[in-house]
Short mmCIF file of C-alpha atoms and ligand atoms in Angstrom, two decimals:
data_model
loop_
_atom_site.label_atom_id
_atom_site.label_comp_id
_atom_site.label_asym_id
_atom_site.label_seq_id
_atom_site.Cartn_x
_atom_site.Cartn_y
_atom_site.Cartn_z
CA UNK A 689 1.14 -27.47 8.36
CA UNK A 690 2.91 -25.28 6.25
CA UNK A 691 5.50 -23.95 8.99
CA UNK A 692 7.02 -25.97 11.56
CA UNK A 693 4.78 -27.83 13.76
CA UNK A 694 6.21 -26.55 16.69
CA UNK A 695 6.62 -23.58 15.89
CA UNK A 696 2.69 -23.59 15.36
CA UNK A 697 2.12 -25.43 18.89
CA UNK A 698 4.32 -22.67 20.55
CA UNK A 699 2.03 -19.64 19.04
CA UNK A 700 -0.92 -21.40 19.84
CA UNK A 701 -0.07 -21.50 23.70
CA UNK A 702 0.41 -17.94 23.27
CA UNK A 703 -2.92 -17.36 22.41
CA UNK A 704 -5.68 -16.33 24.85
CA UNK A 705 -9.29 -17.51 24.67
CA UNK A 706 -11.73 -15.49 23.33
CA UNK A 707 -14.52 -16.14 25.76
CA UNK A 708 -17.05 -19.04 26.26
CA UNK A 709 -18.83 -18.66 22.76
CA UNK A 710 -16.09 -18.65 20.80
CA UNK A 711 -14.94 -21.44 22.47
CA UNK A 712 -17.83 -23.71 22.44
CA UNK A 713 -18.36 -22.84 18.92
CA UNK A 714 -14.71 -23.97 18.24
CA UNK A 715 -15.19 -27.09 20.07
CA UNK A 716 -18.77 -27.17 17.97
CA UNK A 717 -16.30 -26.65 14.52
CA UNK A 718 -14.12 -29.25 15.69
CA UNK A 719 -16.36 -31.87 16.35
CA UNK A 720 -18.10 -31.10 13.26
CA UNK A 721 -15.90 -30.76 11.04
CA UNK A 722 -16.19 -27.16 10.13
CA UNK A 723 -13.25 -25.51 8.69
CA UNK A 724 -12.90 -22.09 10.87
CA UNK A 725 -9.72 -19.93 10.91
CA UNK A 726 -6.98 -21.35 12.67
CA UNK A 727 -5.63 -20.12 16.12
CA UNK A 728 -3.15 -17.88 15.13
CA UNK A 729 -5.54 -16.28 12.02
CA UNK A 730 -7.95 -14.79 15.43
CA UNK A 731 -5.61 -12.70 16.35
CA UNK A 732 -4.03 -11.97 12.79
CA UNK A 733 -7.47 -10.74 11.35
CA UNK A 734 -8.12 -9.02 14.48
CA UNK A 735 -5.09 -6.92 14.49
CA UNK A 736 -5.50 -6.20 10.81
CA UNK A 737 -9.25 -4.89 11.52
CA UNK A 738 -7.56 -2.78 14.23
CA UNK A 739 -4.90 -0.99 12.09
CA UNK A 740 -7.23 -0.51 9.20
CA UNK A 741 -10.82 0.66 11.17
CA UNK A 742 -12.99 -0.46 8.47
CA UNK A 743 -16.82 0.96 8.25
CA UNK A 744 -17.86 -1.54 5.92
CA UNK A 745 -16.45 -5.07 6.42
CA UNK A 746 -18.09 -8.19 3.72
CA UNK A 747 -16.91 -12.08 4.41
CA UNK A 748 -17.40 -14.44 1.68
CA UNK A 749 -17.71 -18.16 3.73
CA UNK A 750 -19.63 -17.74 7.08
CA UNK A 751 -19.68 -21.39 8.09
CA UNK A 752 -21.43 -21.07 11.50
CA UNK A 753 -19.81 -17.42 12.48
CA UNK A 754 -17.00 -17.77 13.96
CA UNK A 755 -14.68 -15.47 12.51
CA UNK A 756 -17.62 -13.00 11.45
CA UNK A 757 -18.35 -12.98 15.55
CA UNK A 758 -14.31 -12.66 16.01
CA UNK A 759 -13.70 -9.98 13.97
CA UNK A 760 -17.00 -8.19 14.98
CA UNK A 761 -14.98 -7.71 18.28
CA UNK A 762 -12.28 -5.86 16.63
CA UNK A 763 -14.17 -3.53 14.84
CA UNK A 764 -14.82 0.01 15.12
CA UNK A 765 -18.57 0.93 16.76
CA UNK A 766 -19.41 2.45 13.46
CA UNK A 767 -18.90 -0.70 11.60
CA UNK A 768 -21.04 -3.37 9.96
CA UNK A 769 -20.29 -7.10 8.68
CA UNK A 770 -21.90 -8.95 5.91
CA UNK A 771 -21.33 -12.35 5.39
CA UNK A 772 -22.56 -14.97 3.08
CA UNK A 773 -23.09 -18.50 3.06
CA UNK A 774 -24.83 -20.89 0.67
CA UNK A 775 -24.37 -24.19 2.86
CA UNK A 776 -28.03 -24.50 4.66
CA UNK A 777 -27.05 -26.68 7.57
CA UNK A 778 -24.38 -24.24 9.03
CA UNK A 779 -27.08 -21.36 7.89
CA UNK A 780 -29.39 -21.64 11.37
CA UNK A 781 -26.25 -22.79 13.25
CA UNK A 782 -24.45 -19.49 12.27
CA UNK A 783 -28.23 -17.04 12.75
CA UNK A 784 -28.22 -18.65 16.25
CA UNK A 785 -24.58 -18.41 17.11
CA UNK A 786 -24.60 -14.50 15.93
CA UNK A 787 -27.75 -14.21 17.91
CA UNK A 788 -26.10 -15.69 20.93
CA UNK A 789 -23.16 -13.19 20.83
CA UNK A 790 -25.91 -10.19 20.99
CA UNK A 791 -24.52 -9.07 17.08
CA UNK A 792 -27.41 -9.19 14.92
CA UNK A 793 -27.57 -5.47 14.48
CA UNK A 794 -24.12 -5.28 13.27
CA UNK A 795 -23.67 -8.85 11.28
CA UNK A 796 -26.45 -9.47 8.69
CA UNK A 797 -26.13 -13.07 6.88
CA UNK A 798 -27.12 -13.58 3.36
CA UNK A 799 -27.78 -16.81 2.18
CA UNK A 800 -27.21 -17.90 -1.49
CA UNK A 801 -24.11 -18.78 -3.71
CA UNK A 802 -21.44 -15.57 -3.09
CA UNK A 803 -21.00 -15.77 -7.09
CA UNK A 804 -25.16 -14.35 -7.29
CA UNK A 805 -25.00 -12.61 -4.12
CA UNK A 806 -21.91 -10.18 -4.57
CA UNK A 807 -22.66 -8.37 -7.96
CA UNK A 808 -26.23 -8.15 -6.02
CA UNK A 809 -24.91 -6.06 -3.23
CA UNK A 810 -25.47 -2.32 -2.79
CA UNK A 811 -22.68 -1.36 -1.19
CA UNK A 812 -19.18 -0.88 -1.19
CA UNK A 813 -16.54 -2.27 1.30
CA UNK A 814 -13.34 -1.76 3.05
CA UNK A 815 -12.33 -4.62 4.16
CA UNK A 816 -13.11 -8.05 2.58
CA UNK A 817 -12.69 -11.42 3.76
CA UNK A 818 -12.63 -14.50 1.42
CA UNK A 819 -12.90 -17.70 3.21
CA UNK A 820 -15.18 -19.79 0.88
CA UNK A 821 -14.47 -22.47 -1.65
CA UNK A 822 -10.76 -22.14 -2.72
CA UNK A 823 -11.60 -22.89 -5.85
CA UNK A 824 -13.75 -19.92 -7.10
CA UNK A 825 -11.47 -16.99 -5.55
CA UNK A 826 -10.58 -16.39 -8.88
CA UNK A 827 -14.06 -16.10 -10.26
CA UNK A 828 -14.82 -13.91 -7.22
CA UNK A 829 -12.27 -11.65 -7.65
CA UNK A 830 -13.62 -9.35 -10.90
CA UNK A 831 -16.91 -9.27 -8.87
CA UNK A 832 -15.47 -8.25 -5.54
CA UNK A 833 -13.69 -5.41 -7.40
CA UNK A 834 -16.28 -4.20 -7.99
CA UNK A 835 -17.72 -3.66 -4.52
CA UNK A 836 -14.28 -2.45 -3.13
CA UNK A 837 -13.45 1.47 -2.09
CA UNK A 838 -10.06 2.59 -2.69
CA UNK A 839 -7.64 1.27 -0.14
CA UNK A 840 -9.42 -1.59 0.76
CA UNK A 841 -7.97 -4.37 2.34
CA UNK A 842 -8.13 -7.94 0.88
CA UNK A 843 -7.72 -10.97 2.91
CA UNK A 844 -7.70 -14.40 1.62
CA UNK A 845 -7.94 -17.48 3.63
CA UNK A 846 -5.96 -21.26 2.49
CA UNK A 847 -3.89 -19.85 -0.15
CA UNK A 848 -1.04 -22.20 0.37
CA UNK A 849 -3.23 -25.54 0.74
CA UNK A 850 -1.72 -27.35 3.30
CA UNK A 851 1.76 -26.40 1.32
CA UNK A 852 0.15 -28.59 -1.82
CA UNK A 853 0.75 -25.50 -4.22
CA UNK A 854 4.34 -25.52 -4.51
CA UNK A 855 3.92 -29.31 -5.68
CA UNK A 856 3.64 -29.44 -9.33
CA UNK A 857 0.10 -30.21 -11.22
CA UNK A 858 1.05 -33.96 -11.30
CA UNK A 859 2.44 -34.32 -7.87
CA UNK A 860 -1.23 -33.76 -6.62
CA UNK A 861 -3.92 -36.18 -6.41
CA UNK A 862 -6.70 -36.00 -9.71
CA UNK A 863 -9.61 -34.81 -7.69
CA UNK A 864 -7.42 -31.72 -6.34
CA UNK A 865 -5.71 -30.39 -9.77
CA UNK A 866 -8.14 -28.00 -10.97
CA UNK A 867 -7.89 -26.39 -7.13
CA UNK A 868 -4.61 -26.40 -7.22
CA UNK A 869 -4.03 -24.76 -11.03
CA UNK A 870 -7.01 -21.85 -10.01
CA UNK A 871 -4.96 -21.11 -7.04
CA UNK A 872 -2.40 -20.43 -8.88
CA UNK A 873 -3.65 -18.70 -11.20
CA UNK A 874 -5.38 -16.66 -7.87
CA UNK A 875 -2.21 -15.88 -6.78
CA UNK A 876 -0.63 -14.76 -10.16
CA UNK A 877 -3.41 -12.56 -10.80
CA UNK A 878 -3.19 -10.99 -7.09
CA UNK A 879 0.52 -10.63 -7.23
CA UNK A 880 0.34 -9.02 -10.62
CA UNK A 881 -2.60 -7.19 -11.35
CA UNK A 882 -1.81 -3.16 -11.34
CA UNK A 883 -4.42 -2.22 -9.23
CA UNK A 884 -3.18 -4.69 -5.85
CA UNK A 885 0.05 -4.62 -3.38
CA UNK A 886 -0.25 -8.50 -2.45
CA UNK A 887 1.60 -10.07 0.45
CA UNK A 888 1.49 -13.86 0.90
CA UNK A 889 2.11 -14.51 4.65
CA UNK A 890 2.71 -18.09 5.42
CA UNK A 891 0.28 -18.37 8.86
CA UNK A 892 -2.25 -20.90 9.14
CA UNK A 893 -2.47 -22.23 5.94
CA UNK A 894 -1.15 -19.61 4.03
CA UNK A 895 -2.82 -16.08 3.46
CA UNK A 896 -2.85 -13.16 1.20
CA UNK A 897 -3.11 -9.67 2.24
CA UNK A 898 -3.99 -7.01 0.15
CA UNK A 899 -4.66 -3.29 -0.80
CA UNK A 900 -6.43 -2.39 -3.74
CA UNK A 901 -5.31 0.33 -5.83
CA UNK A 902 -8.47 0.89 -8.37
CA UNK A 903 -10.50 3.69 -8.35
CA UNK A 904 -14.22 3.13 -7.61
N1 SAH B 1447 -14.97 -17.98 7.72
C1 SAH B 1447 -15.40 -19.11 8.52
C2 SAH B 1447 -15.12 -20.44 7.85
C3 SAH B 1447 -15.66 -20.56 6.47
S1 SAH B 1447 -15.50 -22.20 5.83
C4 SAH B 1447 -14.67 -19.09 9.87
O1 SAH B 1447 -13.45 -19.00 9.84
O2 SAH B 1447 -15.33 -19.16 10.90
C5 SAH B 1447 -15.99 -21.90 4.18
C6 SAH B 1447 -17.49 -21.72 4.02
O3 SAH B 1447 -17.73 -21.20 2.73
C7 SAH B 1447 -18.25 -23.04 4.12
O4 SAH B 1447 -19.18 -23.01 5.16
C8 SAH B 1447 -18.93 -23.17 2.75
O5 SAH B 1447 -20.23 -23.72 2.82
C9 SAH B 1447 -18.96 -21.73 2.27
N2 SAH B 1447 -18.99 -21.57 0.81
C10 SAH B 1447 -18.23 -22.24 -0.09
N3 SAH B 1447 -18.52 -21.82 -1.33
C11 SAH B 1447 -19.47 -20.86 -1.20
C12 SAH B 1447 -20.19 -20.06 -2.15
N4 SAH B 1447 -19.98 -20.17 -3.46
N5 SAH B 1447 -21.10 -19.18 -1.67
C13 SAH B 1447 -21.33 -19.06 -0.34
N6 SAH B 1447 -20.68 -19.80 0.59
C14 SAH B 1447 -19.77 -20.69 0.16
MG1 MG B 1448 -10.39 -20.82 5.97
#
């Protein structure tokens, strides 16, 4: 937790359900360990797909659809989601959960490793959600420039690792420092670079949100 725990447990009773899919496919997550958007991220995302009415939306970590499937029912009618996913057990899992929820005209899966499959894709997006290994935002970012129309909206998921980035490089354990200094480095870049307005929002586990300035 990177706010108080109670705090946390307090917004979370606020919170509504979001139907009997999304909740069996939480309690599915839960039991197997997936790593889908926490409670008060739902509702986050979904306001944010509400105030910006994207046409195009791309997620970079499917896991088994959950937040694809959540923020498909924000979305404007005219809009499409494309997520990818390179983990082949939550592959059919996702497929079947998307199929389920009656979305497979408007969410279309690709499978592979996002770093081959984004400077592969055709199009260009307005809103982009990066929820895959925390680790290679920063090697994503360049690419996912490239695929963004002006004004898009960037989202990125576990920015503040559990609160482990304010720690310093030694103060975290071996296995988690290179994590930990690409962060960083994640954030710099998105705090910094000319052509974003970056806001980190401490909800969940810590977010980014933001606009991109470039001109493509
Ligand atoms: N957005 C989902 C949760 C995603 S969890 C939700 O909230 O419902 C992160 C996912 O990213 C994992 O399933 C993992 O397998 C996937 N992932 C990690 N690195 C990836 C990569 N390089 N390419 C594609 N998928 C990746
Ligand atoms: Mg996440």
């Amino acid at each position: 937790m990177i706010v108080n725990d109670r705090i946390v447990t307090y917004m979370h009773s606020l919170e509504k359900s979001n139907g009997q899919l999304c909740d069996e496919m939480e309690k599915y997550a839960h039991e197997n360990y997936v790593p889908i958007i926490r409670k008060e991220m739902e509702s986050f995302l979904k306001v944010m797909i509400q105030i910006k009415k994207p046409v195009k939306i791309l997620e970079v970590g499917t896991a088994i659809g959950y937040s694809a499937i959540m923020m498909a029912s924000a979305m404007p009618d005219n809009c499409t989601i494309t997520t990818i996913e390179n983990y082949d057990k939550r592959i059919p899992v996702a497929r079947d959960n998307i199929k389920k929820a009656g979305l497979q005209d408007k969410i279309k899966l690709i499978e592979g490793d996002a770093m081959e499959v984004i400077p592969q894709l055709e199009d260009k997006y307005d809103f982009i959600f990066m929820d895959a290994a925390k680790g290679q935002y920063i090697n994503f970012l360049p690419h996912l420039m490239d695929k963004m129309l002006p004004e898009a909206v960037l989202i990125s998921d576990n920015v503040l690792q559990e609160g482990d980035i304010i720690e310093s490089r030694f103060g975290i354990e071996r296995r988690n420092r290179t994590i930990h200094s690409r962060m960083r480095e994640y954030l710099y870049q998105l705090k910094n670079m000319e052509q974003f307005d970056t806001s980190i929002v401490p909800i969940g586990d810590g977010i980014t949100v933001s606009i991109y300035h470039g001109s493509t």
